[in-house]
mmCIF file of C-alpha atoms in Angstrom:
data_model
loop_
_atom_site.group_PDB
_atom_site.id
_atom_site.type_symbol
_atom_site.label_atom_id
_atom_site.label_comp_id
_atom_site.label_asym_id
_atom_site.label_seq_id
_atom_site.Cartn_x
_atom_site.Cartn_y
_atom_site.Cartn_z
ATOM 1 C CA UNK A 1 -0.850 16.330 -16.889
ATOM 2 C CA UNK A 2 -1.807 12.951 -14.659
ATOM 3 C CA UNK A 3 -2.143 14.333 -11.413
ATOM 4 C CA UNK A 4 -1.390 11.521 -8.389
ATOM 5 C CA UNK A 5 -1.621 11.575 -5.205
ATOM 6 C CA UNK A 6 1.702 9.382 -3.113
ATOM 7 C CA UNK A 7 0.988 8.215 0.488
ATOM 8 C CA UNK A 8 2.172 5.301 2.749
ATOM 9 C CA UNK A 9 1.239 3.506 5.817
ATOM 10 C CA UNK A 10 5.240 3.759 6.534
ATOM 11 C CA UNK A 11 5.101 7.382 7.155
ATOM 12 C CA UNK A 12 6.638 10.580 5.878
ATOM 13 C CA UNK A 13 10.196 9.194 6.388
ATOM 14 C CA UNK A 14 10.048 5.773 5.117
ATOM 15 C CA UNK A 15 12.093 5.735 1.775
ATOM 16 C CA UNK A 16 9.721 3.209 -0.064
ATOM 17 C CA UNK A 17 7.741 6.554 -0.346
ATOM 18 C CA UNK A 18 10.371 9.040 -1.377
ATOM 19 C CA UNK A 19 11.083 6.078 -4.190
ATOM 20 C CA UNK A 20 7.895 6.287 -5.295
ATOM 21 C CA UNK A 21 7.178 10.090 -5.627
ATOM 22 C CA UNK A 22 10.535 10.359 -7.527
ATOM 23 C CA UNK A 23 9.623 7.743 -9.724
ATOM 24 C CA UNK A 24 6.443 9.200 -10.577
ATOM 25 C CA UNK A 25 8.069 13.009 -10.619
ATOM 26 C CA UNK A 26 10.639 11.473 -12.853
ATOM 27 C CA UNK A 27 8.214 9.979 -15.210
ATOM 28 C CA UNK A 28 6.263 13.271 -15.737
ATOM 29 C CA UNK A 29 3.113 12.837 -13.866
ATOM 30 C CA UNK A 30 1.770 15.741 -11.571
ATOM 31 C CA UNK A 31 2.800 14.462 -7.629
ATOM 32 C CA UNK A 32 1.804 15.751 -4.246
ATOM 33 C CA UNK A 33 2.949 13.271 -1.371
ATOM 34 C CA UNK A 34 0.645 12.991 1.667
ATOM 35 C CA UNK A 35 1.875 10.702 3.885
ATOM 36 C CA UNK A 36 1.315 9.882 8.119
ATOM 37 C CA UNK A 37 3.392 12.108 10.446
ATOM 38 C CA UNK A 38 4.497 8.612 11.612
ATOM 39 C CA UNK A 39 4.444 5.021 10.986
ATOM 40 C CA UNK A 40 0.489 3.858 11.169
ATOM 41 C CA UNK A 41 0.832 -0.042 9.735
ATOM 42 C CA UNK A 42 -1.596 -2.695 10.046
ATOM 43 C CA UNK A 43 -4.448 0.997 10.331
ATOM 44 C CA UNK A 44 -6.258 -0.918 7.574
ATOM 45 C CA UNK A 45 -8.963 1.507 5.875
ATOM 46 C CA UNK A 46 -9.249 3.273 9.124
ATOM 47 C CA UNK A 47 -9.603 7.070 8.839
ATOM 48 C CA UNK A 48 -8.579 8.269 12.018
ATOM 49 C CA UNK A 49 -6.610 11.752 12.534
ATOM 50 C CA UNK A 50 -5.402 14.282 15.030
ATOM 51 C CA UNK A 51 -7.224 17.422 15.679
ATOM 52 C CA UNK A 52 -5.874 20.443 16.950
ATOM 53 C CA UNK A 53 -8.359 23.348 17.269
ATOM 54 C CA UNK A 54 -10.847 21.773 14.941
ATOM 55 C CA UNK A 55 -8.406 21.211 12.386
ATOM 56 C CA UNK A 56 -6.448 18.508 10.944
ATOM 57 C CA UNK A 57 -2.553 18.299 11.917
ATOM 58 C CA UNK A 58 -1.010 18.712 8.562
ATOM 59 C CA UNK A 59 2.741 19.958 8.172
ATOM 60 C CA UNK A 60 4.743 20.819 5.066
ATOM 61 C CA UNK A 61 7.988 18.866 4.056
ATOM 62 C CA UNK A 62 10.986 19.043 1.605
ATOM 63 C CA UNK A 63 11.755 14.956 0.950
ATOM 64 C CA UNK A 64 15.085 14.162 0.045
ATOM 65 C CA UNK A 65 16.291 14.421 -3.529
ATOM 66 C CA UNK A 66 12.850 16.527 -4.528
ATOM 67 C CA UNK A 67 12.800 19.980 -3.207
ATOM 68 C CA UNK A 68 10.308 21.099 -5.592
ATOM 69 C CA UNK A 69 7.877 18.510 -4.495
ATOM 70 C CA UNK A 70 4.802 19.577 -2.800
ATOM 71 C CA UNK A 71 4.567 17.189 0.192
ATOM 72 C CA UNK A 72 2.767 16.947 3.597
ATOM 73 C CA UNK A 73 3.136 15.102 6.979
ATOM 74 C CA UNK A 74 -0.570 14.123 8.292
ATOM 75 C CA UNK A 75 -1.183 13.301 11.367
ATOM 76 C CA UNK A 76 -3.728 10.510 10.385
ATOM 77 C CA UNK A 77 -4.001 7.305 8.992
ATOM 78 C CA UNK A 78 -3.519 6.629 5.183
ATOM 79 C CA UNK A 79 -6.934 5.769 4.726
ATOM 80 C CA UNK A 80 -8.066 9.145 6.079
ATOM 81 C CA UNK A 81 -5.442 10.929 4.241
ATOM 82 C CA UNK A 82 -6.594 8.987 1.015
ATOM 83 C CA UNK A 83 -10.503 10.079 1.553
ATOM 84 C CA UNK A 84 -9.567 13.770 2.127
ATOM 85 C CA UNK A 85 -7.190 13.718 -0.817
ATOM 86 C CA UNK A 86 -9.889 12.737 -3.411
ATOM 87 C CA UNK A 87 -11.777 15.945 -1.852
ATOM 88 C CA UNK A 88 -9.125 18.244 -2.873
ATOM 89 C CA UNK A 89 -7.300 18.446 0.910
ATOM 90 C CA UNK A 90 -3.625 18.869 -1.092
ATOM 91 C CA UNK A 91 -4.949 20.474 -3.851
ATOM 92 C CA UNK A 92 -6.978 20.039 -7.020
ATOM 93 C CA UNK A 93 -8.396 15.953 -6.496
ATOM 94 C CA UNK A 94 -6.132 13.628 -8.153
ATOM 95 C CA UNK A 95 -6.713 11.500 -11.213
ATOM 96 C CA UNK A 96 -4.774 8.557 -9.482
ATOM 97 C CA UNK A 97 -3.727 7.597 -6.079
ATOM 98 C CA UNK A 98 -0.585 5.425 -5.795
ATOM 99 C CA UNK A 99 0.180 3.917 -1.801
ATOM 100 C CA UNK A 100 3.430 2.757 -0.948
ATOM 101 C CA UNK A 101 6.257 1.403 -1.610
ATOM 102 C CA UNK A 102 5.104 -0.793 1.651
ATOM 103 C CA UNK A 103 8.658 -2.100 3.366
ATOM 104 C CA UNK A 104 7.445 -5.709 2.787
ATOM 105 C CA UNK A 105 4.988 -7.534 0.783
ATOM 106 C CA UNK A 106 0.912 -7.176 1.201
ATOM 107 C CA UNK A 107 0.162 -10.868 0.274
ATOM 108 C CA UNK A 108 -2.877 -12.865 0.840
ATOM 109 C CA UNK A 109 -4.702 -12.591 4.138
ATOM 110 C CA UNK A 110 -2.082 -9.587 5.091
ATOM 111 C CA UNK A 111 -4.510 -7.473 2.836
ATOM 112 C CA UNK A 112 -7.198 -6.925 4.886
ATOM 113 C CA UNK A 113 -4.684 -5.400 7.691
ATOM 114 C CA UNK A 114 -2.698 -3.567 5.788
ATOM 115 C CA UNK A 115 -2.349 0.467 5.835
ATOM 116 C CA UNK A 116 -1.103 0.245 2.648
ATOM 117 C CA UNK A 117 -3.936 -1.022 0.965
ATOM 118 C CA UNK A 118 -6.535 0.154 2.644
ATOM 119 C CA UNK A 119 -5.588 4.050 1.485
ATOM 120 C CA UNK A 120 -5.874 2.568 -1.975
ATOM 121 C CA UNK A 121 -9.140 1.088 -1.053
ATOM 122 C CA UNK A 122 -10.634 4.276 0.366
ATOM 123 C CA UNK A 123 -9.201 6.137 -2.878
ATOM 124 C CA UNK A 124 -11.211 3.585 -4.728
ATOM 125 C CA UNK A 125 -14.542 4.037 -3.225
ATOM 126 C CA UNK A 126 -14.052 7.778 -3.060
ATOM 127 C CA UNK A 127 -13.920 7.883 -7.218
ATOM 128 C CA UNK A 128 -10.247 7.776 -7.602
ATOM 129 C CA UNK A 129 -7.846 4.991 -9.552
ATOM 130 C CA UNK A 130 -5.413 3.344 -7.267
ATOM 131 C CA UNK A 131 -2.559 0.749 -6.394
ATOM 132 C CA UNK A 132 -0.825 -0.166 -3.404
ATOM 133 C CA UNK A 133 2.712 -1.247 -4.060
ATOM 134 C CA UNK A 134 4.989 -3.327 -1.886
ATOM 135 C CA UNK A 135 8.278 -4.725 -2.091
ATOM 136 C CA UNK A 136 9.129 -8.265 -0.426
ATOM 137 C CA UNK A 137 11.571 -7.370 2.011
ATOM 138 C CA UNK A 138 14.112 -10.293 3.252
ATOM 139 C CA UNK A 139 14.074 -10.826 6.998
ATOM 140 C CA UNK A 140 16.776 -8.431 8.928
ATOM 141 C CA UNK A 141 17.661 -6.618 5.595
ATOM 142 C CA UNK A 142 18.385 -2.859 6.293
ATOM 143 C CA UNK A 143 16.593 -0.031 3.867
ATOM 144 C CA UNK A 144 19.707 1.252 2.545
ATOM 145 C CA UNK A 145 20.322 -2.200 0.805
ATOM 146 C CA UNK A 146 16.896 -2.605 -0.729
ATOM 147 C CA UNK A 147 15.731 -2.499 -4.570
ATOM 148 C CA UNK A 148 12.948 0.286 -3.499
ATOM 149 C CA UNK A 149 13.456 1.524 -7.495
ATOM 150 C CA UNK A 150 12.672 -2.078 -8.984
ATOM 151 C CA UNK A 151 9.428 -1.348 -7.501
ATOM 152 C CA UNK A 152 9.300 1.997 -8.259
ATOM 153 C CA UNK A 153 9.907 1.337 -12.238
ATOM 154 C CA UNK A 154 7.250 -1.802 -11.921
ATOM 155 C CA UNK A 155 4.636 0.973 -10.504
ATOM 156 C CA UNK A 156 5.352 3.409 -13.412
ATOM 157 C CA UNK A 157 5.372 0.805 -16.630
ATOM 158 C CA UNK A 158 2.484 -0.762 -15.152
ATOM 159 C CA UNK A 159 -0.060 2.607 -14.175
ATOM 160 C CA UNK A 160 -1.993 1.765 -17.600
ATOM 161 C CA UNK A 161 -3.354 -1.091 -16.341
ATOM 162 C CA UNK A 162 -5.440 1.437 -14.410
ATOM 163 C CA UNK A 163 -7.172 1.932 -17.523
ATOM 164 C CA UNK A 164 -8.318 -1.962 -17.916
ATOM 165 C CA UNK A 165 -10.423 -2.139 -14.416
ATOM 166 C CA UNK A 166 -12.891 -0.127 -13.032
ATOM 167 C CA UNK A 167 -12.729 2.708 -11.040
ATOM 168 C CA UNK A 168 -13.917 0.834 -7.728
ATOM 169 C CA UNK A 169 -11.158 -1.941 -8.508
ATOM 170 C CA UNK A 170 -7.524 -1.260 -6.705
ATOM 171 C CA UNK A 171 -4.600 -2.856 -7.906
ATOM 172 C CA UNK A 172 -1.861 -4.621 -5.279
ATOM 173 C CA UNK A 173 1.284 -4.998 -6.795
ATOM 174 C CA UNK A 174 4.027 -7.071 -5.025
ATOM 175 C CA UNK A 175 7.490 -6.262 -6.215
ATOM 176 C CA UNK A 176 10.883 -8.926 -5.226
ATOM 177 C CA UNK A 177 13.682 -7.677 -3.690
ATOM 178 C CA UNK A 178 15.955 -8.056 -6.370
ATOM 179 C CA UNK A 179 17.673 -5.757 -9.182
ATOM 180 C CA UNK A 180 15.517 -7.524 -12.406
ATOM 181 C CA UNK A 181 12.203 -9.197 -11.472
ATOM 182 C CA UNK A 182 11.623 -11.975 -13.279
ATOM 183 C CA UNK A 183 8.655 -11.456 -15.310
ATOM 184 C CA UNK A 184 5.188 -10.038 -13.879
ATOM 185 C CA UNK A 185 2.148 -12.749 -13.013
ATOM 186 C CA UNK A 186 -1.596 -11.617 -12.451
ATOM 187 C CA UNK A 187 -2.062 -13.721 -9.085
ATOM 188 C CA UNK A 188 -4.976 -15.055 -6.195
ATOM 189 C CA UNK A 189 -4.510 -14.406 -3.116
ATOM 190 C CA UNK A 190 -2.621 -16.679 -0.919
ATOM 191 C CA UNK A 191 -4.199 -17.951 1.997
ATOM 192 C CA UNK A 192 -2.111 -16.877 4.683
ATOM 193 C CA UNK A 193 0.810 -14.247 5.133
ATOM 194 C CA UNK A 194 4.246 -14.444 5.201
ATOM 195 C CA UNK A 195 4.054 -13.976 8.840
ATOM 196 C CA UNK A 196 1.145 -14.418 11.695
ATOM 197 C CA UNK A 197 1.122 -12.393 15.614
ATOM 198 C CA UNK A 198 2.241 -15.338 18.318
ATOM 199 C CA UNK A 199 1.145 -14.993 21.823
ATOM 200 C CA UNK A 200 4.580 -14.676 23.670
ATOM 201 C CA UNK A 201 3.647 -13.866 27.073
ATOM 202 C CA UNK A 202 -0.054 -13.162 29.430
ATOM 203 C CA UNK A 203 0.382 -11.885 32.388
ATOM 204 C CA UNK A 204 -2.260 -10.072 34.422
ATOM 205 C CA UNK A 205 -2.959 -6.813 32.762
ATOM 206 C CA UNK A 206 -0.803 -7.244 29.586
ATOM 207 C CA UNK A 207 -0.107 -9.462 26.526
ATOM 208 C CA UNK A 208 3.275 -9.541 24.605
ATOM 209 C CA UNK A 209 2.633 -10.233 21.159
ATOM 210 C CA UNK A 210 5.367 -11.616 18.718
ATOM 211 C CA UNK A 211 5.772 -12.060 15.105
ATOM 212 C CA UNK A 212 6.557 -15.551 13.267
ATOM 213 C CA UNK A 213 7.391 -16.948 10.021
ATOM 214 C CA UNK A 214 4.642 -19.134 9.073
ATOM 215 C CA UNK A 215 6.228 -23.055 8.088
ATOM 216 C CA UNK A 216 3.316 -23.232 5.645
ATOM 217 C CA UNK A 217 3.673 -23.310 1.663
ATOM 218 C CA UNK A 218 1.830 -21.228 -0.228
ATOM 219 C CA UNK A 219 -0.642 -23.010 -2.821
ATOM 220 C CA UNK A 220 1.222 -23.295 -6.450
ATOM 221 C CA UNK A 221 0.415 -19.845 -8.515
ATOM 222 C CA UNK A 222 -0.450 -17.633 -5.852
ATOM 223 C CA UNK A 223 1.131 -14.286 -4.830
ATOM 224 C CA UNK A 224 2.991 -15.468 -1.927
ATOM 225 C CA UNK A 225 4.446 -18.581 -4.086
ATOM 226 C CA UNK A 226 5.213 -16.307 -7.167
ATOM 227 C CA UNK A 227 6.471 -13.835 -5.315
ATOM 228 C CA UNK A 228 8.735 -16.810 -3.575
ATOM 229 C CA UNK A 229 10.253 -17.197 -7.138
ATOM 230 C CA UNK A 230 11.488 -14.027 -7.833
ATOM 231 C CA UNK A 231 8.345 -12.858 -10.146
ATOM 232 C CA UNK A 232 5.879 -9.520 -9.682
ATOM 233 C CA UNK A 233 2.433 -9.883 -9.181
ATOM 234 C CA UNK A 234 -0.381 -8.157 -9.643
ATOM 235 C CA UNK A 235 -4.577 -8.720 -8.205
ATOM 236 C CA UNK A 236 -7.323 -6.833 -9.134
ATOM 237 C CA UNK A 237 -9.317 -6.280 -5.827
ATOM 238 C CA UNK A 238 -12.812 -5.033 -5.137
ATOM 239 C CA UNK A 239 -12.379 -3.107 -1.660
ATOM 240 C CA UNK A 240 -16.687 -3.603 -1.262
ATOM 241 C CA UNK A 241 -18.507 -6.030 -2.966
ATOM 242 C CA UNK A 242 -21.777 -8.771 -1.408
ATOM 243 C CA UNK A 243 -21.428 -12.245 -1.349
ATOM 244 C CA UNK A 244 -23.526 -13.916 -3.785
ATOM 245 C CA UNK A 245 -25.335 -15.598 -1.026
ATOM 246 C CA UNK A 246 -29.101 -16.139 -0.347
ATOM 247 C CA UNK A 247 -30.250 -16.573 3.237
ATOM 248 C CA UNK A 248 -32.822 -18.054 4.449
ATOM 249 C CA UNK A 249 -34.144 -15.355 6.840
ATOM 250 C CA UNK A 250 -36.204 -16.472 10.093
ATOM 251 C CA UNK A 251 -40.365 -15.697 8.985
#
């Protein structure tokens, strides 16, 4: 049996996670959830934890709807969780790691920051298959009202696709807020997010940061415009990988 490995950059609460784990349960595969003891978005690839007596903070839950599940609270970033996972930290090492489902979309530039991705990433380099799934989230939407199992059902029909890339190769799949999706699109990277941190205040000792809606339109056929139009989309992403660039170093 596939063994997987479910985590989040949401945290142990978020139900975009419990959506996924019962998707995957439900589908037959093996599933341990490790997830952050809280929320830890925009942590990137970062592997950062908290000790206590020389060991990691790691706490067993029961998530709702799937008592039998093995699952864990971590008190660390996905990306750490994700590297200590492919060691066999919950377990035997899992054949696939699956991160999400993100409350909101990873799109374009937004990759490099996100949580999300960057436990998939870490999977990746550690010798482990993985995709990051997110689901575009509508501005001042609550959870109860979102499609979390559109994306959830996307993530399932979709984990043989795993197969078709390389091991060092994550897959980001962005998932619309909406009952049917309508179709799926491989898709570039948009150039921007959906939003971008405005400077709202500097005062002597402190800046307030705020969030805004970019007014800028995606380029035609990327994720961020595809995703505008109600379709799914999927990019193949290298987490490490040198620019094919010759310098001209100093003599």
């Amino acid at each position: 049996m596939t063994r997987v490995v479910v985590t989040n950059d949401d945290g142990i609460d978020a139900p975009g996670l419990h959506q996924l784990a019962a998707s995957l349960h439900e589908a037959g595969l093996d599933v341990v959830v490790a997830a952050p003891s809280r929320e830890r978005s925009g942590s990137s690839a970062g592997i950062t934890a908290t000790e206590e007596g020389g060991r990691i903070v790691a706490e067993e839950r029961e998530l709702p709807g799937l008592p039998n599940l093995c699952a864990y609270a971590v008190a660390a970033t996905p990306g750490f969780i994700a590297m200590i996972a492919a060691r066999g930290a919950f377990g035997d090492p899992p054949d696939l790691l699956l991160s999400g489902i993100n409350r909101g979309a990873n799109c374009g530039n937004a990759v490099l920051h996100s949580g999300t991705v960057g436990a998939a990433f870490t999977a990746a380099i550690g010798g482990v298959r993985a995709m990051a799934v997110s689901l575009d989230v509508p501005h001042g939407k609550v959870d109860g009202d979102l499609h979390w199992a559109t994306a959830g059902r996307l993530a399932v029909e979709l984990l043989p696709l795993l197969d078709q890339v390389p091991t060092s190769v994550v897959l980001n799949l962005n998932v619309p807020d909406v009952p049917e999706v309508a179709g799926l699109r491989q898709a570039p990277f948009g150039g921007f997010g959906q939003v971008q941190i405005g400077l709202a205040e500097i005062t002597a000792g402190a800046v307030r940061t705020t969030l805004e809606e970019t007014s800028e339109q995606p380029k035609p056929g990327t994720d961020l415009d595809l995703l505008a139009q109600g379709y799914a989309t999927i990019t193949p992403v290298r987490p490490l990988q040198e620019a094919p660039i010759e310098l001209t170093l100093p003599r």
